[in-house]
mmCIF file of C-alpha atoms in Angstrom:
data_model
loop_
_atom_site.group_PDB
_atom_site.id
_atom_site.type_symbol
_atom_site.label_atom_id
_atom_site.label_comp_id
_atom_site.label_asym_id
_atom_site.label_seq_id
_atom_site.Cartn_x
_atom_site.Cartn_y
_atom_site.Cartn_z
ATOM 1 C CA GLN A 284 7.686 -1.019 28.685
ATOM 2 C CA ALA A 285 7.804 1.098 25.520
ATOM 3 C CA ILE A 286 4.121 0.445 24.992
ATOM 4 C CA ALA A 287 3.306 1.504 28.544
ATOM 5 C CA ARG A 288 5.295 4.744 28.088
ATOM 6 C CA LYS A 289 3.529 5.557 24.806
ATOM 7 C CA PHE A 290 0.025 5.059 26.184
ATOM 8 C CA GLY A 291 0.750 6.207 29.751
ATOM 9 C CA LYS A 292 -0.677 3.069 31.309
ATOM 10 C CA LYS A 293 0.890 0.251 33.210
ATOM 11 C CA ILE A 294 0.660 -2.897 31.175
ATOM 12 C CA SER A 295 1.679 -6.316 32.408
ATOM 13 C CA VAL A 296 2.799 -8.758 29.725
ATOM 14 C CA SER A 297 4.406 -12.107 30.420
ATOM 15 C CA ALA A 298 7.822 -12.732 28.979
ATOM 16 C CA ALA A 299 6.429 -15.507 26.764
ATOM 17 C CA ASP A 300 3.686 -13.252 25.378
ATOM 18 C CA TYR A 301 6.166 -10.463 24.748
ATOM 19 C CA SER A 302 8.552 -12.849 23.035
ATOM 20 C CA GLU A 303 5.776 -14.133 20.780
ATOM 21 C CA LEU A 304 4.551 -10.643 19.860
ATOM 22 C CA HIS A 305 8.145 -9.467 19.255
ATOM 23 C CA GLY A 306 8.772 -12.561 17.127
ATOM 24 C CA GLN A 307 5.671 -11.939 14.997
ATOM 25 C CA ILE A 308 6.633 -8.331 14.357
ATOM 26 C CA SER A 309 10.181 -9.301 13.572
ATOM 27 C CA ALA A 310 9.045 -11.976 11.093
ATOM 28 C CA ILE A 311 6.808 -9.462 9.315
ATOM 29 C CA ASN A 312 9.671 -6.888 9.123
ATOM 30 C CA ASP A 313 12.068 -9.584 7.889
ATOM 31 C CA THR A 314 9.866 -10.563 4.984
ATOM 32 C CA GLN A 315 7.633 -7.595 3.958
ATOM 33 C CA ALA A 316 7.951 -3.918 3.142
ATOM 34 C CA VAL A 317 6.355 -2.026 5.995
ATOM 35 C CA VAL A 318 5.682 1.674 6.380
ATOM 36 C CA HIS A 319 4.007 3.563 9.231
ATOM 37 C CA PHE A 320 1.916 6.714 8.576
ATOM 38 C CA ALA A 321 0.361 9.337 10.767
ATOM 39 C CA VAL A 322 -3.408 9.509 10.309
ATOM 40 C CA ASP A 323 -2.843 12.451 7.849
ATOM 41 C CA GLY A 324 -0.768 10.205 5.624
ATOM 42 C CA SER A 325 2.715 11.480 6.511
ATOM 43 C CA ILE A 326 5.417 8.886 6.895
ATOM 44 C CA GLN A 327 6.591 8.139 10.404
ATOM 45 C CA GLU A 328 8.844 5.150 9.799
ATOM 46 C CA ALA A 329 9.664 2.539 7.129
ATOM 47 C CA ASN A 330 11.612 -0.676 7.285
ATOM 48 C CA ALA A 331 14.613 -1.562 5.106
ATOM 49 C CA HIS A 332 12.468 -3.582 2.689
ATOM 50 C CA PHE A 333 10.254 -0.565 1.980
ATOM 51 C CA GLN A 334 13.261 1.721 1.627
ATOM 52 C CA ASN A 335 14.870 -0.666 -0.894
ATOM 53 C CA LEU A 336 11.610 -1.185 -2.800
ATOM 54 C CA MET A 337 11.030 2.546 -3.195
ATOM 55 C CA GLY A 338 14.733 3.539 -3.539
ATOM 56 C CA TYR A 339 14.677 6.112 -0.689
ATOM 57 C CA HIS A 340 16.673 6.273 2.544
ATOM 58 C CA ILE A 341 14.450 6.862 5.566
ATOM 59 C CA ASP A 342 15.764 10.445 6.080
ATOM 60 C CA LYS A 343 14.408 11.427 2.648
ATOM 61 C CA ILE A 344 10.814 10.306 3.303
ATOM 62 C CA LEU A 345 10.177 10.939 6.997
ATOM 63 C CA GLY A 346 7.388 13.445 7.356
ATOM 64 C CA LYS A 347 6.489 13.343 3.657
ATOM 65 C CA HIS A 348 3.009 12.345 2.568
ATOM 66 C CA HIS A 349 2.181 9.010 0.973
ATOM 67 C CA ARG A 350 1.240 10.895 -2.207
ATOM 68 C CA MET A 351 4.975 11.188 -3.017
ATOM 69 C CA PHE A 352 4.736 7.615 -4.288
ATOM 70 C CA ILE A 353 1.784 8.180 -6.722
ATOM 71 C CA ARG A 354 1.202 10.088 -9.949
ATOM 72 C CA LYS A 355 0.579 13.786 -9.466
ATOM 73 C CA ASP A 356 -2.679 13.709 -11.342
ATOM 74 C CA PHE A 357 -4.014 11.257 -8.772
ATOM 75 C CA HIS A 358 -3.255 13.456 -5.726
ATOM 76 C CA SER A 359 -6.634 15.096 -5.712
ATOM 77 C CA ASN A 360 -8.625 12.141 -7.151
ATOM 78 C CA PRO A 361 -11.778 11.561 -5.098
ATOM 79 C CA GLU A 362 -11.021 7.826 -4.847
ATOM 80 C CA TYR A 363 -7.567 8.587 -3.333
ATOM 81 C CA LEU A 364 -8.974 11.175 -0.940
ATOM 82 C CA GLN A 365 -11.737 8.736 0.109
ATOM 83 C CA PHE A 366 -9.079 6.051 0.650
ATOM 84 C CA TRP A 367 -7.358 8.174 3.291
ATOM 85 C CA SER A 368 -10.697 9.263 4.754
ATOM 86 C CA LYS A 369 -11.675 5.674 5.336
ATOM 87 C CA LEU A 370 -8.327 4.914 6.927
ATOM 88 C CA SER A 371 -8.677 7.806 9.303
ATOM 89 C CA ARG A 372 -12.086 6.427 10.309
ATOM 90 C CA GLY A 373 -10.457 3.129 11.162
ATOM 91 C CA GLU A 374 -11.405 1.174 8.039
ATOM 92 C CA ALA A 375 -8.680 -1.194 6.819
ATOM 93 C CA GLN A 376 -7.961 -1.139 3.060
ATOM 94 C CA SER A 377 -6.447 -3.800 0.781
ATOM 95 C CA VAL A 378 -5.446 -2.424 -2.606
ATOM 96 C CA GLU A 379 -3.187 -2.804 -5.604
ATOM 97 C CA TYR A 380 -1.625 0.554 -6.501
ATOM 98 C CA ARG A 381 0.927 1.576 -9.072
ATOM 99 C CA HIS A 382 3.585 3.537 -7.258
ATOM 100 C CA ILE A 383 6.565 5.517 -8.484
ATOM 101 C CA ASN A 384 9.899 4.804 -6.915
ATOM 102 C CA LYS A 385 12.801 7.279 -6.612
ATOM 103 C CA ALA A 386 14.183 6.367 -10.066
ATOM 104 C CA GLY A 387 10.782 7.342 -11.546
ATOM 105 C CA THR A 388 9.972 3.705 -12.385
ATOM 106 C CA TYR A 389 6.438 2.498 -11.977
ATOM 107 C CA ILE A 390 6.027 -0.489 -9.632
ATOM 108 C CA TRP A 391 2.862 -2.322 -8.662
ATOM 109 C CA ILE A 392 2.325 -2.888 -4.953
ATOM 110 C CA GLN A 393 -0.256 -5.031 -3.282
ATOM 111 C CA SER A 394 -0.882 -3.515 0.132
ATOM 112 C CA THR A 395 -2.962 -3.862 3.257
ATOM 113 C CA TYR A 396 -3.307 -0.631 5.174
ATOM 114 C CA LEU A 397 -4.244 -1.238 8.824
ATOM 115 C CA PRO A 398 -5.372 1.556 11.067
ATOM 116 C CA ILE A 399 -3.906 1.099 14.535
ATOM 117 C CA LYS A 400 -6.278 2.169 17.297
ATOM 118 C CA ASN A 401 -5.919 2.889 20.985
ATOM 119 C CA SER A 402 -8.158 1.308 23.657
ATOM 120 C CA SER A 403 -10.818 3.991 22.978
ATOM 121 C CA GLY A 404 -10.978 3.139 19.322
ATOM 122 C CA GLU A 405 -9.186 6.358 18.184
ATOM 123 C CA VAL A 406 -6.921 5.796 15.186
ATOM 124 C CA LEU A 407 -3.321 6.544 16.184
ATOM 125 C CA LYS A 408 -1.607 5.654 12.916
ATOM 126 C CA VAL A 409 -1.820 3.518 9.799
ATOM 127 C CA VAL A 410 0.580 0.737 8.944
ATOM 128 C CA GLU A 411 1.003 -0.506 5.391
ATOM 129 C CA TYR A 412 2.194 -4.024 4.710
ATOM 130 C CA CYS A 413 3.124 -4.354 1.088
ATOM 131 C CA THR A 414 4.436 -6.750 -1.535
ATOM 132 C CA ASP A 415 5.973 -5.860 -4.856
ATOM 133 C CA ILE A 416 3.765 -7.520 -7.531
ATOM 134 C CA THR A 417 5.330 -5.764 -10.543
ATOM 135 C CA GLN A 418 6.549 -8.989 -12.184
ATOM 136 C CA LEU A 419 3.129 -10.568 -11.767
ATOM 137 C CA ARG A 420 1.395 -7.579 -13.292
ATOM 138 C CA GLU A 421 3.834 -7.473 -16.202
ATOM 139 C CA SER A 422 3.360 -11.185 -16.829
ATOM 140 C CA MET A 423 -0.429 -10.717 -16.842
ATOM 141 C CA HIS A 424 -0.005 -7.779 -19.246
ATOM 142 C CA GLU A 425 2.117 -9.891 -21.614
ATOM 143 C CA PHE A 426 -0.432 -12.683 -21.462
ATOM 144 C CA HIS A 427 -3.263 -10.339 -22.334
ATOM 145 C CA MET A 428 -1.258 -8.717 -25.129
ATOM 146 C CA THR A 429 -0.563 -12.054 -26.786
ATOM 147 C CA THR A 430 -3.928 -13.691 -26.043
ATOM 148 C CA TYR A 431 -6.118 -10.726 -26.900
ATOM 149 C CA PRO A 432 -4.637 -8.707 -29.775
ATOM 150 C CA GLY A 433 -5.367 -5.064 -29.285
ATOM 151 C CA PHE A 434 -5.413 -5.286 -25.494
ATOM 152 C CA ASP A 435 -5.408 -1.815 -24.106
ATOM 153 C CA PRO A 436 -2.173 -1.286 -22.056
ATOM 154 C CA GLU A 437 -3.925 1.456 -20.082
ATOM 155 C CA GLY A 438 -5.580 -1.257 -18.012
ATOM 156 C CA ARG A 439 -9.174 -1.314 -19.191
ATOM 157 C CA LYS A 440 -11.165 -4.187 -17.853
ATOM 158 C CA ILE A 441 -11.905 -7.147 -20.074
ATOM 159 C CA GLU A 442 -15.367 -8.492 -20.332
ATOM 160 C CA MET A 443 -15.791 -11.808 -22.067
ATOM 161 C CA SER A 444 -18.849 -13.755 -22.977
ATOM 162 C CA LEU A 445 -19.107 -17.311 -24.130
ATOM 163 C CA LEU A 446 -21.510 -16.078 -26.788
ATOM 164 C CA GLY A 447 -19.658 -13.049 -28.132
ATOM 165 C CA PRO A 448 -16.413 -11.202 -28.669
ATOM 166 C CA VAL A 449 -14.132 -9.771 -25.987
ATOM 167 C CA GLN A 450 -15.288 -6.292 -24.904
ATOM 168 C CA PHE A 451 -13.220 -3.682 -23.078
ATOM 169 C CA LYS A 452 -14.717 -1.515 -20.341
ATOM 170 C CA GLN A 453 -13.013 1.746 -19.296
ATOM 171 C CA GLU A 454 -12.134 1.880 -15.620
ATOM 172 C CA LEU A 455 -13.181 5.029 -13.827
#
């Protein structure tokens, strides 16, 4: 019924189908951090996992833009702007981003951003499903620091050759 009110159409869904859909959404919300954005990137809702991960209560982030979780120098980065442009066109994005939580601590999040479309294909909102991968990234960093002395902690890519030494390539 809530779906019908939102889209202004009468929708008939069997109790079994509704129960399955509700169960899937509940399972996702029970296990993953989830945040909903308007097409412009402003936060519409966030589940408890996301709030705990980022250290904010929902009332402190509602209506704020996603950029509140990233470094200020990245706000006008063409890659970041293109990211939101693609989402607004309905293109899903899977990324690993370094976010900043309320305490100012950097955390790595692996996310899938899914544009939610209406029956006409218009993007209504974007939902982010995310997982904290900070420990994994830190373990990888430690491995690289011990395995490759002089590894650049700024995250430059490693290029290895069986015939030559390790080379570092600067990421753009």
